[in-house]
Each structure stands twice: as C-alpha cells, then as structure tokens.
PDB file of C-alpha atoms in Angstrom:
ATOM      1  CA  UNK X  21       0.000   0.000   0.000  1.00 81.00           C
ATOM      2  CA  UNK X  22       3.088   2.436   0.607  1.00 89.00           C
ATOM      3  CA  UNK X  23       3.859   2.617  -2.836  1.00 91.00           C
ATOM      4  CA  UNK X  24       0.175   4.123  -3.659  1.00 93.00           C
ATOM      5  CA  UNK X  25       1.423   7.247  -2.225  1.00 95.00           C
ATOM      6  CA  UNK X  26       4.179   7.940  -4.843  1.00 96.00           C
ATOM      7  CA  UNK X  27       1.273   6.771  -7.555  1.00 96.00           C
ATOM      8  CA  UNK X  28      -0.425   9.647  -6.040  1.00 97.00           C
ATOM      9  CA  UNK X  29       2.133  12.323  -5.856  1.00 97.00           C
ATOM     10  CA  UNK X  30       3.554  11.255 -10.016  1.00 97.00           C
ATOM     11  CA  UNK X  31      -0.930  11.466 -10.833  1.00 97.00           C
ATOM     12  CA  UNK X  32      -0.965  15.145  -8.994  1.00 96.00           C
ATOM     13  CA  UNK X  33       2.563  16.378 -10.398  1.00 97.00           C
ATOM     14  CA  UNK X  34       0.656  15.298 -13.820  1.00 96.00           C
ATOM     15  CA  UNK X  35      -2.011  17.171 -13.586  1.00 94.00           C
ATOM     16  CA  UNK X  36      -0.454  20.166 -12.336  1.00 95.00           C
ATOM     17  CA  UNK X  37       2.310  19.932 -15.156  1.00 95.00           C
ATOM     18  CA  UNK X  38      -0.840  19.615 -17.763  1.00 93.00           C
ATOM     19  CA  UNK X  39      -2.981  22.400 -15.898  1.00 91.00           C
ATOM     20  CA  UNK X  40      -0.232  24.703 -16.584  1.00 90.00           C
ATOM     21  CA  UNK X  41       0.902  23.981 -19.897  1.00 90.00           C
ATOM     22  CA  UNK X  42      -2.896  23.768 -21.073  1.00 86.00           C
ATOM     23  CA  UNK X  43      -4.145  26.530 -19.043  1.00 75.00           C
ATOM     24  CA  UNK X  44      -8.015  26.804 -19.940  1.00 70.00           C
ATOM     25  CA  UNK X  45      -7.683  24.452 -23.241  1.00 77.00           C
ATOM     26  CA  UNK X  46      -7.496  20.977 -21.045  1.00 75.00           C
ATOM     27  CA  UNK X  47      -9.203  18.172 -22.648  1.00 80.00           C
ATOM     28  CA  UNK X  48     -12.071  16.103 -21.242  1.00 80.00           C
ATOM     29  CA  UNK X  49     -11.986  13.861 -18.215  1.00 82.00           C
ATOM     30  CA  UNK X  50     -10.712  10.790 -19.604  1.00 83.00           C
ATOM     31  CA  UNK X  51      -7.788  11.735 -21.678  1.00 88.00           C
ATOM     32  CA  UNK X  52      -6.698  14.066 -18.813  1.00 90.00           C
ATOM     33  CA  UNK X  53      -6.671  11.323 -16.715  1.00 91.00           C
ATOM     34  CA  UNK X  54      -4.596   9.440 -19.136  1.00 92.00           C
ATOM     35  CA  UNK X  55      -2.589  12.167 -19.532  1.00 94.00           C
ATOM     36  CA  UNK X  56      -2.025  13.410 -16.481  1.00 95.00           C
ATOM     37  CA  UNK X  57      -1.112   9.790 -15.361  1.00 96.00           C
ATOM     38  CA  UNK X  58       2.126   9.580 -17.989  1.00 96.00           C
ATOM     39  CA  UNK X  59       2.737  13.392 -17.497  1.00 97.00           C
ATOM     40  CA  UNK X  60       3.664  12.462 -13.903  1.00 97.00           C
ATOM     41  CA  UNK X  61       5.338   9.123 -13.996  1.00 97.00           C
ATOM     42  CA  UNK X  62       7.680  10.836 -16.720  1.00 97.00           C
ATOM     43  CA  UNK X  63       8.103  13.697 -14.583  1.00 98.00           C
ATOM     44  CA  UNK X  64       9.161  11.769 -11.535  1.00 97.00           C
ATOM     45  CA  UNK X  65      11.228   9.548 -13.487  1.00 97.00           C
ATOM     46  CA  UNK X  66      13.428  12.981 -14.600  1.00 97.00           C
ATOM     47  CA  UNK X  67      13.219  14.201 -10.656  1.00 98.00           C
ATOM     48  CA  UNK X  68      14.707  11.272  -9.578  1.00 98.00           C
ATOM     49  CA  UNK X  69      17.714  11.099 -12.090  1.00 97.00           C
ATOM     50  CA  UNK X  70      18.375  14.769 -10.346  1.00 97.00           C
ATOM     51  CA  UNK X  71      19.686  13.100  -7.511  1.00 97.00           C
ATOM     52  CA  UNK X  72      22.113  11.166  -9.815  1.00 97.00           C
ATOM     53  CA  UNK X  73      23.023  14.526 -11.548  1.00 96.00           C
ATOM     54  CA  UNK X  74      23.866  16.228  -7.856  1.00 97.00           C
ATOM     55  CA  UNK X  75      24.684  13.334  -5.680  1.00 97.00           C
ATOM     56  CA  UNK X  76      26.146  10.779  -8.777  1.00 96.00           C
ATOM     57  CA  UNK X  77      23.817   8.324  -6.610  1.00 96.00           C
ATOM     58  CA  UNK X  78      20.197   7.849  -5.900  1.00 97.00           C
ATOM     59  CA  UNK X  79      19.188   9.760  -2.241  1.00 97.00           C
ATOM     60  CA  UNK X  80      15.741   8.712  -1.672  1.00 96.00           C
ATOM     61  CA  UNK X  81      15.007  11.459   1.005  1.00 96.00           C
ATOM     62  CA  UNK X  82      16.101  14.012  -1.416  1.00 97.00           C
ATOM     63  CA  UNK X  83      14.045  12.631  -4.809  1.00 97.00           C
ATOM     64  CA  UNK X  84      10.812  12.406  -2.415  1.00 97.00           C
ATOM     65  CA  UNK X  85      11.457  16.068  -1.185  1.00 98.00           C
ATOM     66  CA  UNK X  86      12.387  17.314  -4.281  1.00 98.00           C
ATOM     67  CA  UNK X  87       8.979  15.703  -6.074  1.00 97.00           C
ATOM     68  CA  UNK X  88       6.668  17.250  -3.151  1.00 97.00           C
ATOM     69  CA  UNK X  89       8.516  20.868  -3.469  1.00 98.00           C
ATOM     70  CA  UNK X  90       7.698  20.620  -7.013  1.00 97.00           C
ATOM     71  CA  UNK X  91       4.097  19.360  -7.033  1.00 97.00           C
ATOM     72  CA  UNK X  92       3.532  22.181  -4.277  1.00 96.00           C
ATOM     73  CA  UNK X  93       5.072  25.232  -6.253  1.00 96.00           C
ATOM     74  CA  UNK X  94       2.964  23.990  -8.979  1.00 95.00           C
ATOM     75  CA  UNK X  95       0.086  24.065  -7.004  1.00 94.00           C
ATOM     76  CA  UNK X  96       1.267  27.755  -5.384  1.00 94.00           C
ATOM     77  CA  UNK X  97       1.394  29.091  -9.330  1.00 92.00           C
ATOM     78  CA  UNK X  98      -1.871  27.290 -10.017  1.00 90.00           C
ATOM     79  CA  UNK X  99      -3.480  28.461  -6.986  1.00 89.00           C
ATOM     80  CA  UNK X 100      -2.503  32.336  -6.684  1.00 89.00           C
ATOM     81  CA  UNK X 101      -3.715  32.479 -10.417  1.00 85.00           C
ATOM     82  CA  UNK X 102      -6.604  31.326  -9.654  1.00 81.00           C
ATOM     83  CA  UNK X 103      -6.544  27.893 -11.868  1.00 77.00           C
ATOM     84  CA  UNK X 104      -6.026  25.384  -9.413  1.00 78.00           C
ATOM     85  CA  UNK X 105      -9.828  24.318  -8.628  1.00 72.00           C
ATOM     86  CA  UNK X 106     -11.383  25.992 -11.202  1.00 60.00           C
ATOM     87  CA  UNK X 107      -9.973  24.865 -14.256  1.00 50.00           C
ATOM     88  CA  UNK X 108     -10.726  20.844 -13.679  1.00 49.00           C
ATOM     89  CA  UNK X 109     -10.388  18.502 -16.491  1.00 47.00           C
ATOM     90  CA  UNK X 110     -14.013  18.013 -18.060  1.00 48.00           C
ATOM     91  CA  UNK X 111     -14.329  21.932 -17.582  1.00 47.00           C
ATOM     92  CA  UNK X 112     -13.907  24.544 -19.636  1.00 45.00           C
ATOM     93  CA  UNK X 113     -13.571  28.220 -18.517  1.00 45.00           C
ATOM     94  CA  UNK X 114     -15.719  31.207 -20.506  1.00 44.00           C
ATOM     95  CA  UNK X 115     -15.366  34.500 -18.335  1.00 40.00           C
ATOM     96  CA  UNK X 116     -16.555  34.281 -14.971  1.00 38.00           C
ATOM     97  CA  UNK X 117     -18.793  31.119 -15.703  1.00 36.00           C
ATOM     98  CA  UNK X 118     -17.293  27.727 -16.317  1.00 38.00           C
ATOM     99  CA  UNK X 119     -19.202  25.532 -18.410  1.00 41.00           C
ATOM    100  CA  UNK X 120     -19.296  21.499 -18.506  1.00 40.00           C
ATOM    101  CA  UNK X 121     -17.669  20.450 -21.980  1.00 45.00           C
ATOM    102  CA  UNK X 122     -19.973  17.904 -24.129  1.00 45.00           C
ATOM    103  CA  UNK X 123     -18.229  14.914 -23.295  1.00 47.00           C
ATOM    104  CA  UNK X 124     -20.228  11.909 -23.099  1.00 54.00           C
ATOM    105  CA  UNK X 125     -19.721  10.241 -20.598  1.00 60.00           C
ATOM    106  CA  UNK X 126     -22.048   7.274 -20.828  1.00 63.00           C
ATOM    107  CA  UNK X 127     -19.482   5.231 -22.293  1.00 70.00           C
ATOM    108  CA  UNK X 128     -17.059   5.754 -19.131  1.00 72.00           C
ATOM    109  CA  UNK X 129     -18.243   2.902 -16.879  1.00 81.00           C
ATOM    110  CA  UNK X 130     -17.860   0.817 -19.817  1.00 80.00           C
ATOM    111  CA  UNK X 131     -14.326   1.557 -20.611  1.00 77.00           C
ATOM    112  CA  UNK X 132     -13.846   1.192 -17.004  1.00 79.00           C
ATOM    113  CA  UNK X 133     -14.942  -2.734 -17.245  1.00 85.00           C
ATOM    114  CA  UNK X 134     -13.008  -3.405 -20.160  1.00 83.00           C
ATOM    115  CA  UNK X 135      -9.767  -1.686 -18.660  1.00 80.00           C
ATOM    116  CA  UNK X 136     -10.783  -3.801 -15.578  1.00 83.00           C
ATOM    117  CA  UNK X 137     -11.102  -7.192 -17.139  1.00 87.00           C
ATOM    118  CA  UNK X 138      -7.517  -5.944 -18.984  1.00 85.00           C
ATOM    119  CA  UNK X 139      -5.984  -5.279 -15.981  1.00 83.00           C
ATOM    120  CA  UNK X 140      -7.323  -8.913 -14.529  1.00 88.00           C
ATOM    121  CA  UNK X 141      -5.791 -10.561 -17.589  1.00 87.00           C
ATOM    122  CA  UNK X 142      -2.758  -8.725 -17.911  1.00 87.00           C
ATOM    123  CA  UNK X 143      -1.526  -9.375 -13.686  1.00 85.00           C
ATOM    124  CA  UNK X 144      -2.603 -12.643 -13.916  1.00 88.00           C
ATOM    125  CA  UNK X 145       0.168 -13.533 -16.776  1.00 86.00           C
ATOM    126  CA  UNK X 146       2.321 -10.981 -15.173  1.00 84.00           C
ATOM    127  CA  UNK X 147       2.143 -13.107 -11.866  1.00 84.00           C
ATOM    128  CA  UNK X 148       3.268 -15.861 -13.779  1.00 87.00           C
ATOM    129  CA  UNK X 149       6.670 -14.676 -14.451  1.00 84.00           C
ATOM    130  CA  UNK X 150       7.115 -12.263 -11.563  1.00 80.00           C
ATOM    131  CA  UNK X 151      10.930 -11.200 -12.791  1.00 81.00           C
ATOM    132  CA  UNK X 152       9.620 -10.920 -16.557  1.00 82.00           C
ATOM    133  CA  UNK X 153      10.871 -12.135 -19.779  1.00 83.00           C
ATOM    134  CA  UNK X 154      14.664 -11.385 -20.693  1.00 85.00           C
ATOM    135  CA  UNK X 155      13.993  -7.918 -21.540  1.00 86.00           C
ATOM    136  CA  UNK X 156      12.559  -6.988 -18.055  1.00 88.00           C
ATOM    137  CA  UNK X 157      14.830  -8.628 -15.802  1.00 87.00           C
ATOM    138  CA  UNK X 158      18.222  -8.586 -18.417  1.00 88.00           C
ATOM    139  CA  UNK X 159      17.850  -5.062 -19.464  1.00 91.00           C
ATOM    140  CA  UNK X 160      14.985  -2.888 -17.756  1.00 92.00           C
ATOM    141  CA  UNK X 161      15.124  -4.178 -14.213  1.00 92.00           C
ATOM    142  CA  UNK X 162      18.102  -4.622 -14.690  1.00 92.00           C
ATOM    143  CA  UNK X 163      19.546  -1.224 -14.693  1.00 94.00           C
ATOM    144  CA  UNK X 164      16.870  -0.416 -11.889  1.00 95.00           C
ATOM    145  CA  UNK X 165      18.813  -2.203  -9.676  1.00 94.00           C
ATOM    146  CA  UNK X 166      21.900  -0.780 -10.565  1.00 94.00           C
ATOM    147  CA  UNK X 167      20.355   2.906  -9.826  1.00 96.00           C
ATOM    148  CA  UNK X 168      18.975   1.796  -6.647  1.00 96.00           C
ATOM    149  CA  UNK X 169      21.795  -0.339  -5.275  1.00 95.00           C
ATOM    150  CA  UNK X 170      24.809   0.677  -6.700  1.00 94.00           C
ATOM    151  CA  UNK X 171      25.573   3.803  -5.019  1.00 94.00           C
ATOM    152  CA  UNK X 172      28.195   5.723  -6.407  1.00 94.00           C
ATOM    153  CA  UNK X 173      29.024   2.854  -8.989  1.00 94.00           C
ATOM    154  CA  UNK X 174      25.912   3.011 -10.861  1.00 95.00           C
ATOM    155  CA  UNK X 175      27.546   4.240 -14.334  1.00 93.00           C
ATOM    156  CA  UNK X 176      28.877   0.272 -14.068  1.00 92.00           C
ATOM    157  CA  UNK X 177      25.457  -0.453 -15.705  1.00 91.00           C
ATOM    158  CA  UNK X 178      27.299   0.897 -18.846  1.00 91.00           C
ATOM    159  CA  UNK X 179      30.423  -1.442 -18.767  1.00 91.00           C
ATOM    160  CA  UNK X 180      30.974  -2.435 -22.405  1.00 91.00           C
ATOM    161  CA  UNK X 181      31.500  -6.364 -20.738  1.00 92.00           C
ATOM    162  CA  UNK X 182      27.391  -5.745 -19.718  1.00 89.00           C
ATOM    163  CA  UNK X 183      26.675  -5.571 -23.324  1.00 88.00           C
ATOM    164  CA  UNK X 184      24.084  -8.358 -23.137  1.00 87.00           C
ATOM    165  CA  UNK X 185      22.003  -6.158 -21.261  1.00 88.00           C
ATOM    166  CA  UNK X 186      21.676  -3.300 -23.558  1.00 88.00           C
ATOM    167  CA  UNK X 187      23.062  -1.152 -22.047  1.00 84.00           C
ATOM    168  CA  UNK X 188      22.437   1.734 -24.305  1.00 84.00           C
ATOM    169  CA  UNK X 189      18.988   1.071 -23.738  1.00 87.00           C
ATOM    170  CA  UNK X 190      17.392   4.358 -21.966  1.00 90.00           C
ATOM    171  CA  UNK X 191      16.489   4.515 -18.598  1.00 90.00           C
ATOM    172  CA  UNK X 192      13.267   6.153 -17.778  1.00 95.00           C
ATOM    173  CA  UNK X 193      11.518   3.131 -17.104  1.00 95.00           C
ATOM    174  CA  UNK X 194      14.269   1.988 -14.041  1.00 96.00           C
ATOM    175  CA  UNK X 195      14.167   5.062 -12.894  1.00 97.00           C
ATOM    176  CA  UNK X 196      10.680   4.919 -12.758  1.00 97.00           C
ATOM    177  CA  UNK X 197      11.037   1.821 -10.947  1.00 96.00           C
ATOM    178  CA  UNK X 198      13.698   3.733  -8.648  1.00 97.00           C
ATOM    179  CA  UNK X 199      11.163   6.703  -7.959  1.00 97.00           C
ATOM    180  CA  UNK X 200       8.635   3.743  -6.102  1.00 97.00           C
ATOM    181  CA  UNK X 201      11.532   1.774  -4.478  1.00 97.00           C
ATOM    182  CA  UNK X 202      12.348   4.790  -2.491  1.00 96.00           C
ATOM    183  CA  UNK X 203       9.415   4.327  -0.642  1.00 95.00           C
ATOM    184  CA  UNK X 204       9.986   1.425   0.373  1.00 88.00           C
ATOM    185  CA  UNK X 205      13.704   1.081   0.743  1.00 82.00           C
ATOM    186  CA  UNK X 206      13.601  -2.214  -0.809  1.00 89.00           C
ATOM    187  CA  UNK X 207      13.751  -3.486  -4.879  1.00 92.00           C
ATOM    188  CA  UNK X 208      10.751  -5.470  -5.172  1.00 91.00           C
ATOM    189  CA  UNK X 209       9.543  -6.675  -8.250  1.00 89.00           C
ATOM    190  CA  UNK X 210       5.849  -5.553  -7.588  1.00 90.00           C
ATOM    191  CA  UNK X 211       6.940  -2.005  -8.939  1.00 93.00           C
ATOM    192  CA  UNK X 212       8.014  -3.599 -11.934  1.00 92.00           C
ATOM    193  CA  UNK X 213       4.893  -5.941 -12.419  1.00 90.00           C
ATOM    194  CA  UNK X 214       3.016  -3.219 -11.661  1.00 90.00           C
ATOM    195  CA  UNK X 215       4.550  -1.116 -13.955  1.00 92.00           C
ATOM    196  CA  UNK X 216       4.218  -4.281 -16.519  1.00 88.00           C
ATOM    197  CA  UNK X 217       0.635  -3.512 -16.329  1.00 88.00           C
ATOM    198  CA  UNK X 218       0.242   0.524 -16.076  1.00 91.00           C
ATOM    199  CA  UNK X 219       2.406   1.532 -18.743  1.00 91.00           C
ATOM    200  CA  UNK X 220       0.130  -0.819 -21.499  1.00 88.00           C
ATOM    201  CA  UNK X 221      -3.032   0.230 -20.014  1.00 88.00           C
ATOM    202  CA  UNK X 222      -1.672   4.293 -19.984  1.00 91.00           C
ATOM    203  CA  UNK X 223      -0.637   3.533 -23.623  1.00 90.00           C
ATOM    204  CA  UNK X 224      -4.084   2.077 -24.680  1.00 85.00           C
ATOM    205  CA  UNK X 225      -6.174   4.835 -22.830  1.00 85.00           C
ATOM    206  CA  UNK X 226      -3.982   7.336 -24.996  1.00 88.00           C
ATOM    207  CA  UNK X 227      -4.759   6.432 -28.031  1.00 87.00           C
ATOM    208  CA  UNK X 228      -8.166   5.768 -27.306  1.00 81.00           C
TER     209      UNK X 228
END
C-alpha cells in the first residue's frame, strides 16, 4: 500500500504539469486522466535522475522532497492564479462562468470494465513470471537495480562487458522503478509488475 502514495504524488505532479501547460484548453476527463497519469510518472522519473546529476547516486530522502517541493510550487502558481480548482479537467472556462464540456460520458463505466477485465488478464500472466521475460529482468530491471543499489558505482550499468544487457537502452523506465523503491527502501519486483501492467493500459487509454 506504501507505494500508492508515490502513484499519487507522479498522478498530482501530472495534472499540475498539464494544468499549466494547457491553461483553460485541457481536454475532457478521460484523456486528462490518461494524460495526467504519464505526465507524472515521466516527470518523476526525470526528478529522480536529479539526484544522480547532484549526488552521482540515488538519495531517496532528497528525490521524495524534491517531487513534493515541485508538485507544491505547482500548485502555489496554479493556486494564486486562480486555476487550481477551477480549471478541472471536463471543464472549460468562458469569463466568470465555467461551463461542462460535451463529453459523453455514458461510455465511461464501460471503458472502465473493459480496462478492468484488462488489468485482470494482464496481472494474472504478469504473476506468472514475476521477474519478466529477458527484456525486463536482463535489461529494464536490470539497470533499476543498478540505480537503486549501486551507489556511487551506478555508471557500471554501462560497462561495455554488460553488453548483453543493452546497455544503451534508456532509462526512464528503471528510474521509474527507482522513484517507487524509495518508498519502500527495498527493490521489489511488484513495482516492476506493476509497472508491466500501467504503462500498457496508460498507452491504450492514450490512443483511445
């Protein structure tokens, strides 16, 4: 359950990010939702590489500080301009009046059974093979544990004898990973199954 808290704080960073960038153009519920969801696990992903960038290793204190300072200037700018409540996704502002968009929203509980029964299906094979195929434990998780655990000797991750693991693959997605496991000072793999599951469903709600 602890690691519902940084899903909350990467969702609110989102939205704040997208509020401002938007202003009084945001798009309906759903896709802000969606939005606001990838927004903010992207976001923390780059906050937590900061610590790399000042520290040249991961200080989880510091990357949970850093993400709440920035979700609450964000919400300071928002607030003092008077955009913070006001300007909610499925709203659109027109003077002093703010007017419900014409979504339709019958077909939300809908989506949100499909998604569900996706979800089911998708966790269920994901249990199966709780450290992943070769790419998520040989490449992806791989350099998540390097970030987490190897202190000052995380470059090692890009060791030309490590070639096996990619390692000029990118790593938003372990830091990702990272941003969770400082939470809970541990490298479980139910941030990466988790993650096995979000990132497809994000993707899908997208481009619906």
């Amino acid at each position: 359950m602890i690691y519902l808290i940084p899903a909350l704080i990467s969702f609110s960073l989102g939205l704040l990010i997208l509020k401002a960038s938007l202003k009084d153009r945001l798009p309906g519920l759903l896709l802000s939702v969606f939005l606001s969801a990838t927004i903010g696990l992207g976001a923390s992903g780059l906050l937590t590489f900061t610590s790399f960038i000042l520290f040249n290793q991961l200080i989880p204190w510091f990357v949970i500080l850093l993400s709440l300072a920035v979700t609450g200037i964000l919400a300071i700018i928002l607030h003092r301009e008077g955009r913070l409540f006001t300007s909610i996704p499925g709203h659109a502002s027109g003077g002093d009046t703010y007017q419900i968009q014409k979504t339709n929203l019958v077909h939300v509980p809908a989506i949100i059974i499909v998604l569900s029964i996706i979800t089911l299906g998708m966790f269920t094979f994901a249990s199966l093979y709780p450290y992943g195929g070769w790419d998520a434990w040989g490449c992806w998780n791989f350099k998540a544990r390097f970030l987490f655990l190897g202190g000052n000797a995380w470059t090692g991750m890009f060791d030309p004898a490590l070639w096996r693991h990619q390692i000029l693959y990118p790593f938003l997605l372990p830091l990702i990973n990272v941003w969770f496991w400082s939470f809970g000072n541990t490298a479980t793999y139910a941030v990466p199954l988790a993650m096995t599951c979000l990132i497809p469903l994000l993707t899908a709600g997208l481009l619906f």
